[in-house]
Coordinates of C-alpha atoms and ligand atoms in Angstrom, one line a residue:
M1 CA 19.6 52.3 65.3
G2 CA 21.3 49.1 64.7
I3 CA 21.0 45.5 65.0
K4 CA 22.6 44.1 68.0
K5 CA 25.6 41.9 67.3
D6 CA 24.0 38.9 68.9
N7 CA 21.0 39.2 66.7
L8 CA 23.1 39.6 63.6
N9 CA 25.0 36.4 64.4
S10 CA 21.8 34.5 64.9
L11 CA 20.4 35.9 61.6
S12 CA 23.4 34.7 59.6
E13 CA 23.2 31.5 61.5
I14 CA 19.6 31.1 60.4
I15 CA 20.5 31.9 56.7
K16 CA 23.5 29.5 56.8
D17 CA 21.3 26.9 58.4
Q18 CA 18.6 27.3 55.7
I19 CA 21.1 27.1 52.9
E20 CA 22.5 23.9 54.3
K21 CA 19.1 22.4 54.8
Y22 CA 17.9 23.7 51.4
E23 CA 16.6 20.8 49.2
H24 CA 15.7 21.8 45.7
N25 CA 12.6 19.8 45.2
I26 CA 11.6 21.0 41.8
D27 CA 10.2 17.9 40.2
T28 CA 12.0 17.1 37.0
T29 CA 10.8 13.6 36.7
N30 CA 7.4 14.4 35.3
V31 CA 7.7 18.0 34.4
G32 CA 10.0 19.6 31.9
Q33 CA 10.9 23.0 30.5
I34 CA 11.2 23.9 26.8
V35 CA 14.8 24.8 26.0
S36 CA 14.2 25.4 22.3
V37 CA 11.4 25.0 19.8
G38 CA 11.3 25.1 16.0
D39 CA 10.3 23.0 12.9
S40 CA 8.0 20.8 14.9
I41 CA 10.9 19.8 17.2
V42 CA 11.0 20.7 20.9
T43 CA 14.0 20.2 23.1
I44 CA 13.2 19.8 26.7
Y45 CA 15.1 20.0 30.0
G46 CA 13.7 17.7 32.6
L47 CA 11.3 14.8 32.1
D48 CA 14.0 12.6 33.6
E49 CA 11.9 9.4 33.3
A50 CA 10.3 10.0 29.9
M51 CA 10.2 6.9 27.7
Y52 CA 10.9 6.6 24.1
G53 CA 7.6 6.9 22.2
E54 CA 5.8 8.5 25.1
L55 CA 3.2 11.2 24.6
I56 CA 4.2 14.6 26.1
K57 CA 1.6 17.2 26.9
F58 CA 2.3 20.9 26.2
P59 CA 0.2 24.0 26.9
N60 CA -2.9 24.6 24.8
N61 CA -3.6 20.9 24.6
Q62 CA -0.8 20.2 22.3
Y63 CA 1.0 16.9 22.2
G64 CA 4.3 15.5 21.0
L65 CA 6.1 12.2 20.8
V66 CA 9.5 11.5 22.5
M67 CA 11.9 10.6 19.7
N68 CA 15.3 11.3 21.2
I69 CA 16.6 10.7 24.7
E70 CA 19.9 12.3 25.5
E71 CA 21.9 12.8 28.8
N72 CA 20.6 16.3 29.5
S73 CA 17.7 16.7 27.2
I74 CA 14.7 15.1 25.5
G75 CA 13.8 15.6 21.8
V76 CA 10.1 15.7 21.1
A77 CA 8.3 15.8 17.7
L78 CA 5.3 18.0 17.9
F79 CA 2.0 17.0 16.2
S80 CA 0.6 20.4 15.7
N81 CA 2.1 23.3 13.7
D82 CA 1.3 25.7 16.5
I83 CA 3.8 28.5 16.9
T84 CA 2.7 29.8 20.3
L85 CA 5.1 27.5 22.2
K86 CA 8.1 29.2 23.5
E87 CA 11.3 28.7 25.5
G88 CA 10.5 28.3 29.2
D89 CA 7.0 26.8 28.8
T90 CA 6.5 23.7 30.9
C91 CA 5.4 20.3 29.7
T92 CA 4.4 17.1 31.4
R93 CA 4.6 13.4 30.9
T94 CA 1.4 11.6 30.2
G95 CA 2.7 8.0 30.9
K96 CA 0.9 7.0 27.7
V97 CA 1.9 6.0 24.2
V98 CA 0.1 7.4 21.1
S99 CA -3.1 5.5 20.4
V100 CA -5.8 5.8 17.8
P101 CA -9.5 5.0 17.9
V102 CA -10.4 1.7 16.2
G103 CA -13.6 -0.1 15.3
D104 CA -16.4 -0.2 12.7
A105 CA -17.2 3.4 13.3
L106 CA -14.2 4.3 11.2
L107 CA -15.5 2.6 8.0
G108 CA -16.2 5.1 5.3
R109 CA -14.2 7.9 7.1
V110 CA -11.1 9.9 6.4
V111 CA -8.9 10.4 9.5
N112 CA -5.6 12.0 10.2
A113 CA -2.6 10.2 11.7
L114 CA -4.1 10.6 15.2
G115 CA -7.4 9.1 14.2
E116 CA -9.2 12.4 14.3
P117 CA -11.8 12.8 11.5
I118 CA -10.9 15.3 8.7
D119 CA -13.8 14.6 6.4
G120 CA -16.3 17.0 8.1
K121 CA -18.7 14.1 8.8
G122 CA -18.7 14.7 12.5
E123 CA -17.3 12.8 15.5
I124 CA -16.3 9.2 15.3
K125 CA -18.1 7.3 18.1
T126 CA -15.9 4.5 19.3
S127 CA -14.8 3.4 22.7
E128 CA -11.8 1.3 21.7
Y129 CA -8.3 2.5 21.2
R130 CA -5.1 0.8 20.1
A131 CA -1.5 1.9 20.5
T132 CA 0.1 2.9 17.2
E133 CA 3.1 0.8 17.9
S134 CA 2.7 -2.9 18.7
L135 CA 4.7 -6.0 18.4
A136 CA 4.3 -8.1 15.2
P137 CA 2.6 -11.5 15.8
Q138 CA 5.1 -14.3 16.7
I139 CA 5.9 -17.1 14.3
M140 CA 3.8 -19.6 16.1
D141 CA 0.8 -17.2 15.9
R142 CA 0.9 -17.3 12.1
Q143 CA -0.2 -19.6 9.4
K144 CA 0.7 -20.2 5.8
V145 CA -0.5 -17.8 3.2
N146 CA -2.7 -20.0 0.9
E147 CA -5.9 -18.0 0.2
P148 CA -5.8 -15.7 -2.8
L149 CA -6.5 -12.0 -2.6
E150 CA -8.1 -11.2 -5.9
T151 CA -7.0 -7.9 -7.4
G152 CA -9.2 -8.1 -10.4
I153 CA -6.3 -7.2 -12.6
K154 CA -5.5 -9.9 -15.1
A155 CA -1.7 -9.3 -15.2
I156 CA -1.4 -9.6 -11.4
D157 CA -3.8 -12.5 -10.7
S158 CA -2.3 -14.6 -13.4
M159 CA 1.4 -14.0 -13.2
I160 CA 2.1 -12.4 -9.8
P161 CA -0.7 -13.7 -7.6
I162 CA -1.1 -12.2 -4.1
G163 CA -2.3 -14.2 -1.1
K164 CA -4.1 -12.9 2.0
G165 CA -1.5 -12.0 4.6
Q166 CA 1.2 -11.3 2.0
R167 CA 3.2 -8.1 1.6
E168 CA 3.6 -7.2 -2.0
L169 CA 5.5 -4.0 -2.9
I170 CA 4.3 -1.8 -5.8
I171 CA 7.3 -0.1 -7.2
G172 CA 7.9 2.2 -10.1
D173 CA 8.8 5.7 -11.3
R174 CA 6.4 8.6 -10.8
Q175 CA 3.2 8.5 -12.8
T176 CA 3.3 4.8 -13.8
G177 CA 0.0 3.8 -12.3
K178 CA 1.1 2.7 -8.8
T179 CA -1.8 4.3 -7.0
A180 CA -4.2 3.1 -9.7
L181 CA -3.3 -0.5 -9.1
A182 CA -3.9 -0.2 -5.4
I183 CA -7.2 1.7 -5.8
D184 CA -8.5 -0.9 -8.3
T185 CA -7.6 -3.7 -5.9
I186 CA -9.6 -1.9 -3.2
I187 CA -12.6 -1.5 -5.6
N188 CA -12.4 -5.2 -6.4
Q189 CA -12.9 -6.2 -2.7
K190 CA -16.5 -5.2 -2.9
G191 CA -18.7 -8.0 -1.6
K192 CA -15.6 -10.1 -0.8
D193 CA -15.7 -9.4 3.0
V194 CA -12.3 -7.7 3.0
I195 CA -11.9 -4.4 4.9
C196 CA -9.5 -1.9 3.3
V197 CA -7.3 0.8 4.8
Y198 CA -5.7 3.3 2.5
C199 CA -2.9 5.2 4.1
S200 CA -1.8 8.3 2.2
I201 CA 1.5 9.8 3.2
G202 CA 2.8 13.2 2.0
Q203 CA 0.3 13.5 -0.9
K204 CA -1.4 16.6 -2.2
N205 CA -4.8 17.2 -0.7
S206 CA -6.2 17.4 -4.2
S207 CA -5.0 13.9 -5.0
L208 CA -6.6 12.6 -1.8
V209 CA -9.9 14.2 -2.7
Q210 CA -9.9 12.5 -6.1
I211 CA -9.2 9.1 -4.5
V212 CA -12.0 9.5 -1.9
N213 CA -14.4 10.6 -4.7
R214 CA -13.4 7.6 -6.8
L215 CA -13.9 5.2 -4.0
N216 CA -17.2 6.7 -3.2
K217 CA -18.3 6.5 -6.8
F218 CA -17.6 2.8 -7.0
N219 CA -19.3 2.2 -3.6
A220 CA -16.0 1.1 -2.1
L221 CA -16.0 3.7 0.7
S222 CA -18.4 1.7 2.9
Y223 CA -15.7 -0.9 3.7
T224 CA -12.7 1.4 3.6
V225 CA -10.9 3.7 6.0
I226 CA -8.6 6.4 4.7
V227 CA -5.7 7.6 7.0
S228 CA -4.0 10.7 5.6
A229 CA -1.0 12.8 6.6
G230 CA -0.8 15.2 3.7
A231 CA 2.1 17.1 2.3
S232 CA 1.0 20.2 4.3
E233 CA 1.2 18.4 7.6
G234 CA 4.5 18.2 9.4
A235 CA 7.0 15.4 9.3
P236 CA 5.9 13.9 12.7
L237 CA 2.4 13.1 11.5
Q238 CA 3.6 11.8 8.2
Y239 CA 6.0 9.5 10.1
L240 CA 3.2 8.4 12.4
A241 CA 0.5 7.7 9.8
P242 CA 1.4 4.2 8.6
Y243 CA 1.7 2.9 12.2
S244 CA -1.7 4.4 13.0
A245 CA -3.2 2.9 9.9
T246 CA -1.8 -0.5 10.8
S247 CA -3.3 -0.3 14.3
I248 CA -6.6 0.4 12.8
A249 CA -6.3 -2.6 10.5
E250 CA -5.0 -4.8 13.3
Y251 CA -8.3 -4.3 15.2
W252 CA -10.2 -6.2 12.5
M253 CA -7.4 -8.8 11.9
H254 CA -7.7 -9.8 15.6
K255 CA -11.4 -10.0 15.1
G256 CA -10.8 -12.7 12.5
K257 CA -11.4 -10.5 9.4
N258 CA -9.3 -10.1 6.3
V259 CA -7.9 -6.6 5.8
L260 CA -6.1 -5.0 2.9
I261 CA -3.8 -2.1 3.7
V262 CA -2.1 0.2 1.2
Y263 CA 0.8 2.5 2.1
D264 CA 1.0 5.3 -0.5
D265 CA 3.9 5.8 -0.3
L266 CA 6.8 4.6 1.9
S267 CA 9.4 6.7 0.0
K268 CA 7.7 9.8 1.3
H269 CA 7.5 8.2 4.7
A270 CA 11.3 7.6 4.7
V271 CA 11.9 11.2 3.7
A272 CA 9.6 12.4 6.6
Y273 CA 11.6 10.3 9.0
R274 CA 14.9 11.6 7.7
T275 CA 13.7 15.2 8.0
L276 CA 12.6 14.5 11.6
L277 CA 15.8 12.9 12.7
L278 CA 18.1 15.4 11.0
L279 CA 16.2 18.1 12.9
L280 CA 16.8 16.1 16.0
R281 CA 20.5 16.1 15.1
R282 CA 20.8 12.3 14.8
S283 CA 23.8 11.5 12.7
P284 CA 23.0 10.8 9.0
G285 CA 24.0 7.6 7.3
R286 CA 23.7 6.4 3.7
E287 CA 21.7 9.0 1.5
A288 CA 21.5 11.0 4.7
Y289 CA 18.9 8.5 6.1
P290 CA 19.3 7.7 9.8
G291 CA 20.7 4.3 10.7
D292 CA 17.4 2.8 11.8
I293 CA 15.6 3.5 8.5
F294 CA 15.4 -0.3 7.8
Y295 CA 14.0 -1.0 11.2
I296 CA 11.2 1.6 10.9
H297 CA 9.9 -0.2 7.7
S298 CA 10.5 -3.8 8.9
R299 CA 8.7 -3.3 12.1
L300 CA 5.8 -1.8 10.2
L301 CA 5.5 -4.4 7.5
E302 CA 6.1 -7.4 9.9
R303 CA 2.7 -6.5 11.5
S304 CA 1.0 -7.7 8.3
C305 CA 0.5 -11.5 8.4
R306 CA -2.1 -14.2 8.5
L307 CA -3.0 -15.3 12.1
N308 CA -3.6 -19.0 12.8
K309 CA -7.0 -20.6 13.4
E310 CA -6.8 -20.3 17.2
L311 CA -6.3 -16.6 16.9
G312 CA -9.3 -16.3 14.6
G313 CA -7.5 -16.7 11.2
G314 CA -7.6 -13.0 10.3
S315 CA -5.1 -11.4 8.1
I316 CA -3.6 -8.1 6.9
T317 CA -2.4 -8.0 3.3
A318 CA 0.0 -5.1 2.7
L319 CA 0.6 -3.3 -0.5
P320 CA 3.3 -0.8 0.2
I321 CA 4.2 1.6 -2.6
V322 CA 7.7 2.9 -3.3
E323 CA 8.7 5.4 -5.9
T324 CA 11.9 4.9 -7.9
Q325 CA 14.0 7.5 -9.7
A326 CA 14.6 6.6 -13.4
G327 CA 13.7 2.9 -12.7
D328 CA 16.5 2.4 -10.3
I329 CA 15.4 -0.4 -8.0
S330 CA 18.8 -0.8 -6.5
S331 CA 18.9 2.5 -4.5
Y332 CA 18.7 2.5 -0.7
I333 CA 15.0 2.6 0.2
P334 CA 13.8 0.4 -2.7
T335 CA 16.3 -2.4 -1.8
N336 CA 15.4 -2.2 1.8
I337 CA 11.7 -2.6 1.2
I338 CA 12.2 -5.3 -1.5
S339 CA 14.1 -7.3 1.0
I340 CA 11.3 -7.0 3.7
T341 CA 8.4 -7.8 1.4
D342 CA 7.3 -11.1 -0.1
G343 CA 7.6 -9.8 -3.7
Q344 CA 7.2 -6.8 -5.9
L345 CA 5.2 -5.5 -8.8
F346 CA 7.5 -3.5 -10.9
L347 CA 5.9 -0.9 -13.1
S348 CA 7.9 0.2 -16.1
S349 CA 7.6 3.8 -17.4
E350 CA 8.6 2.6 -20.9
M351 CA 5.7 0.2 -21.0
F352 CA 3.4 2.8 -19.5
N353 CA 4.3 5.3 -22.1
A354 CA 4.0 2.8 -24.9
G355 CA 0.4 2.3 -23.8
Q356 CA 0.9 -1.1 -22.1
R357 CA -1.3 -0.3 -19.0
P358 CA -1.1 -1.6 -16.3
A359 CA 2.6 -1.4 -17.0
I360 CA 3.6 -4.5 -15.0
D361 CA 7.0 -5.7 -16.1
S362 CA 6.7 -9.5 -15.7
T363 CA 10.5 -10.0 -15.9
L364 CA 11.2 -7.8 -12.8
S365 CA 8.1 -8.7 -10.8
V366 CA 7.7 -11.6 -8.5
S367 CA 5.4 -13.0 -5.8
R368 CA 7.3 -15.2 -3.4
V369 CA 4.4 -16.8 -1.6
G370 CA 1.4 -16.0 -3.8
S371 CA 1.6 -19.0 -6.1
S372 CA 0.5 -21.4 -3.3
A373 CA -2.5 -19.1 -2.9
Q374 CA -3.5 -19.1 -6.6
Y375 CA -6.8 -20.8 -7.6
K376 CA -6.1 -23.9 -9.6
I377 CA -8.2 -22.7 -12.6
M378 CA -6.1 -19.5 -12.7
K379 CA -2.9 -21.6 -12.6
D380 CA -4.1 -23.8 -15.4
V381 CA -4.8 -20.9 -17.8
S382 CA -1.7 -18.8 -16.9
K383 CA 1.1 -21.3 -16.3
N384 CA 2.8 -20.6 -19.6
L385 CA 2.2 -16.9 -19.6
R386 CA 5.4 -15.7 -18.1
I387 CA 7.5 -18.0 -20.4
E388 CA 5.7 -17.0 -23.5
L389 CA 6.1 -13.3 -22.7
A390 CA 9.8 -13.9 -21.9
N391 CA 10.2 -15.7 -25.3
Y392 CA 8.4 -12.8 -27.0
N393 CA 10.7 -10.2 -25.4
E394 CA 13.8 -12.2 -26.5
M395 CA 12.5 -12.6 -30.1
L396 CA 11.6 -8.9 -30.2
D397 CA 15.2 -8.0 -29.5
F398 CA 16.3 -10.4 -32.2
S399 CA 13.8 -9.2 -34.8
R400 CA 15.3 -5.7 -34.5
F401 CA 18.5 -7.0 -36.2
G402 CA 17.1 -8.4 -39.3
S403 CA 13.9 -8.2 -41.4
D404 CA 13.7 -11.9 -42.6
L405 CA 12.0 -13.8 -39.8
D406 CA 11.1 -17.4 -40.1
K407 CA 7.5 -18.5 -39.6
A408 CA 8.1 -19.9 -36.0
T409 CA 9.6 -16.6 -34.9
Q410 CA 6.8 -14.6 -36.5
K411 CA 4.3 -16.8 -34.7
V412 CA 5.9 -16.2 -31.3
L413 CA 5.9 -12.5 -31.9
L414 CA 2.3 -12.4 -33.0
H415 CA 1.1 -14.5 -30.1
G416 CA 3.2 -12.4 -27.6
E417 CA 1.6 -9.3 -29.0
I418 CA -1.9 -10.8 -28.5
L419 CA -1.1 -11.8 -25.0
L420 CA 0.2 -8.4 -24.0
E421 CA -2.9 -6.8 -25.6
T422 CA -5.1 -9.1 -23.6
L423 CA -3.3 -8.1 -20.4
K424 CA -4.1 -4.5 -21.0
Q425 CA -6.8 -3.3 -18.7
K426 CA -8.5 0.1 -18.1
Q427 CA -8.5 1.8 -14.7
Y428 CA -11.5 1.2 -12.4
M429 CA -12.4 -2.0 -14.3
P430 CA -11.4 -4.9 -12.1
L431 CA -12.7 -8.2 -13.5
S432 CA -14.2 -11.2 -11.7
L433 CA -12.2 -14.4 -11.5
A434 CA -14.4 -16.0 -14.2
Q435 CA -13.9 -13.1 -16.6
E436 CA -10.2 -13.2 -16.1
V437 CA -10.0 -16.9 -16.7
V438 CA -12.0 -16.8 -19.9
D439 CA -9.9 -13.9 -21.4
L440 CA -6.7 -15.6 -20.5
Y441 CA -7.9 -19.0 -21.8
V442 CA -8.9 -17.8 -25.2
A443 CA -5.7 -15.8 -25.6
Q444 CA -3.4 -18.6 -24.4
V445 CA -4.7 -21.3 -26.7
G446 CA -4.3 -19.0 -29.6
L447 CA -8.0 -18.4 -30.4
L448 CA -7.3 -14.7 -30.7
D449 CA -4.2 -15.0 -32.9
D450 CA -6.2 -14.4 -36.1
I451 CA -7.6 -11.1 -34.9
N452 CA -5.9 -7.8 -35.5
V453 CA -4.3 -6.5 -32.3
E454 CA -6.4 -3.3 -32.3
N455 CA -9.6 -5.4 -32.3
I456 CA -8.8 -7.8 -29.4
H457 CA -10.6 -5.7 -26.8
N458 CA -13.7 -5.3 -29.0
V459 CA -13.8 -9.1 -29.5
L460 CA -13.3 -9.7 -25.8
K461 CA -16.1 -7.3 -25.0
L462 CA -18.4 -9.1 -27.4
L463 CA -17.5 -12.4 -25.9
D464 CA -18.1 -11.1 -22.5
N465 CA -21.6 -9.8 -23.5
S466 CA -22.4 -13.1 -25.3
I467 CA -21.4 -15.2 -22.2
I468 CA -23.6 -13.0 -20.0
S469 CA -26.6 -13.2 -22.4
K470 CA -26.3 -16.7 -23.8
S471 CA -24.3 -19.0 -21.5
N472 CA -26.8 -19.7 -18.8
N473 CA -24.8 -18.1 -16.0
L474 CA -21.4 -19.5 -16.9
Y475 CA -19.6 -16.7 -15.0
E476 CA -21.6 -17.3 -11.8
K477 CA -20.9 -21.0 -12.0
I478 CA -17.1 -20.5 -12.5
N479 CA -16.9 -17.9 -9.7
K480 CA -18.7 -20.3 -7.4
T481 CA -17.2 -23.7 -8.2
K482 CA -13.8 -22.3 -9.1
E483 CA -13.8 -24.8 -12.0
F484 CA -13.5 -24.4 -15.7
T485 CA -14.5 -27.7 -17.2
N486 CA -14.0 -28.9 -20.7
E487 CA -17.6 -28.3 -21.5
D488 CA -17.2 -24.7 -20.3
K489 CA -14.2 -24.3 -22.6
K490 CA -16.1 -25.7 -25.5
L491 CA -19.0 -23.3 -24.9
V492 CA -16.7 -20.4 -24.8
E493 CA -14.9 -21.5 -28.0
E494 CA -18.3 -21.8 -29.7
L495 CA -19.4 -18.4 -28.7
L496 CA -16.1 -16.9 -29.8
L497 CA -16.3 -18.7 -33.1
T498 CA -19.8 -17.3 -33.7
I499 CA -18.5 -13.8 -32.9
K500 CA -15.6 -14.2 -35.2
S501 CA -17.5 -15.6 -38.2
S502 CA -20.2 -12.9 -37.9
L503 CA -17.5 -10.3 -37.9
K504 CA -15.8 -11.9 -40.9
E505 CA -19.1 -11.7 -42.7
E506 CA -19.5 -8.1 -41.9
I507 CA -16.0 -7.4 -43.2
S508 CA -16.7 -9.2 -46.5
S509 CA -20.0 -7.3 -46.9
K510 CA -18.5 -3.9 -46.2
D511 CA -15.3 -2.3 -45.3
N512 CA -15.7 -2.8 -41.6
E513 CA -13.5 -1.6 -38.8
F514 CA -13.0 -5.2 -37.7
D515 CA -10.4 -6.2 -40.2
F516 CA -9.0 -9.7 -39.7
R517 CA -5.6 -10.9 -40.5
L518 CA -5.8 -13.4 -43.3
N519 CA -5.2 -16.8 -41.8
E520 CA -1.8 -17.8 -42.9
Ligands
ATP1 P1 2.5 9.3 -8.6 O1 4.0 9.0 -8.8 O2 2.2 10.7 -9.0 O3 1.9 8.9 -7.3 P2 1.3 6.9 -9.7 O4 2.5 6.1 -10.1 O5 0.6 6.6 -8.5 O6 1.8 8.4 -9.8 P3 -1.2 7.1 -10.9 O7 -1.6 8.4 -10.3 O8 -1.9 5.9 -10.4 O9 0.3 6.8 -11.0 O10 -1.5 7.1 -12.5 C1 -0.9 8.0 -13.3 C2 -1.8 8.3 -14.5 O11 -2.0 7.2 -15.3 C3 -3.2 8.7 -14.0 O12 -3.6 9.8 -14.8 C4 -4.1 7.5 -14.3 O13 -5.4 7.9 -14.6 C5 -3.4 6.9 -15.4 N1 -3.5 5.4 -15.4 C6 -3.1 4.6 -14.4 N2 -3.4 3.3 -14.7 C7 -4.0 3.3 -15.9 C8 -4.6 2.3 -16.7 N3 -4.6 1.0 -16.4 N4 -5.2 2.6 -17.9 C9 -5.2 3.9 -18.2 N5 -4.7 4.9 -17.5 C10 -4.1 4.6 -16.4
MG2 MG1 0.5 7.7 -6.7

């Protein structure tokens, strides 16, 4: 039994022919194979036409983001922590970029970086989506920042005012009240027709729960969206979170609304990005951050602006937070973000520990555009504040050298102390414009200089009560007209004098806690 020679020839001919005509038509344009997987990073062979930032689909409905495109492979950051993916699995292009649900249905909700609800309150019903990355509005699409965004915090509204559409950095060491400032500002937007987005990056879940509960307690959740990528979630989601939050905010800005967005914090965001790109084997630069670390923050913060009238006049005001180490604002990430933003609120840990809270250091804080957005009445009562505090600090240094101080120096020191005390403010107690103006006015003109520093807040509280009960709606009038007339000033002075004299009487009758300095 054997194959005839002729047949053999023709068989080999056939095989030869087939080899020659063989076309490998495995599609590597839209399908790829996993080469390696680990630490939320997948390296893929294939996907020849994948684009930077494109969404890639893996088995079990898992998704990832194209972060690296090399000659022979694609680097993808995986959104889930699933460990079932393995070498050889196939994945496909989706042709889409990452987008998140947007709209009013998100108000009062807590979502992750992909816009999926994580608060257990059920599905978010919305039909609109926005890409997480979008171009910042052009110069001609913008208008000047000249409307104030009231934080309700005396030290900020008076010395470092913030305007709608401004980007103001909150910077300071750990535990100096950075988050507290942002949360108080959100609470103060109640009834002011400002929508708030709080983006939490790399925080503990327990801190987030506290924040959500606080916002709920002060009825601030109904106009707020919380976007969270916690410490337990991978670097890809932490990297994505601020872009998603900004897209959610942009929806309302383009509808002509004013939005406030807080990024808490961008130091952790930078670290997440560094982790991601080191795993992708991108070469490290200064402090091991990748070379485009400036660009990831500038393209994010440039999206906050105030649109012009033709585009609806909406705005996004951004309060990014950055943590410093030992007060060093000249390290890499802080200097980057300082140069991108329109000013910074520097929180000093020495002031915080000395009880000066909020610990805003007026010498290192600045608002580059906010002063044109400040109400005139606020300008009038606070124009000398910074200078007086600077004088006070200078004299304080001097007074440490010698004990004999002349009367003028003593006066500056005393007045400075009173001003600093007046600027102290408890957490969760933002004030209305009128309340701030009254407090700052009486402190500025020296009406509180004859009161012991420890009693300043008691007296201010009594004055507040007496304005509410006796002044025939002075606060409402000031808040509405944004004017503080001479008659108003007189009225406030009279009320304060009555309080002071009744307290003095009490002191002379018994050893009261309100002990006044003797008028020198
Ligand atoms: P972290 O670096 O951990 O994020 P942080 O800088 O965000 O800290 P917060 O968490 O806001 O600081 O505040 C730190 C502590 O200081 C909290 O316990 C907070 O209650 C308290 N605190 C903040 N602001 C004030 C204030 N104005 N008056 C009194 N206590 C305050
Ligand atoms: Mg914080």
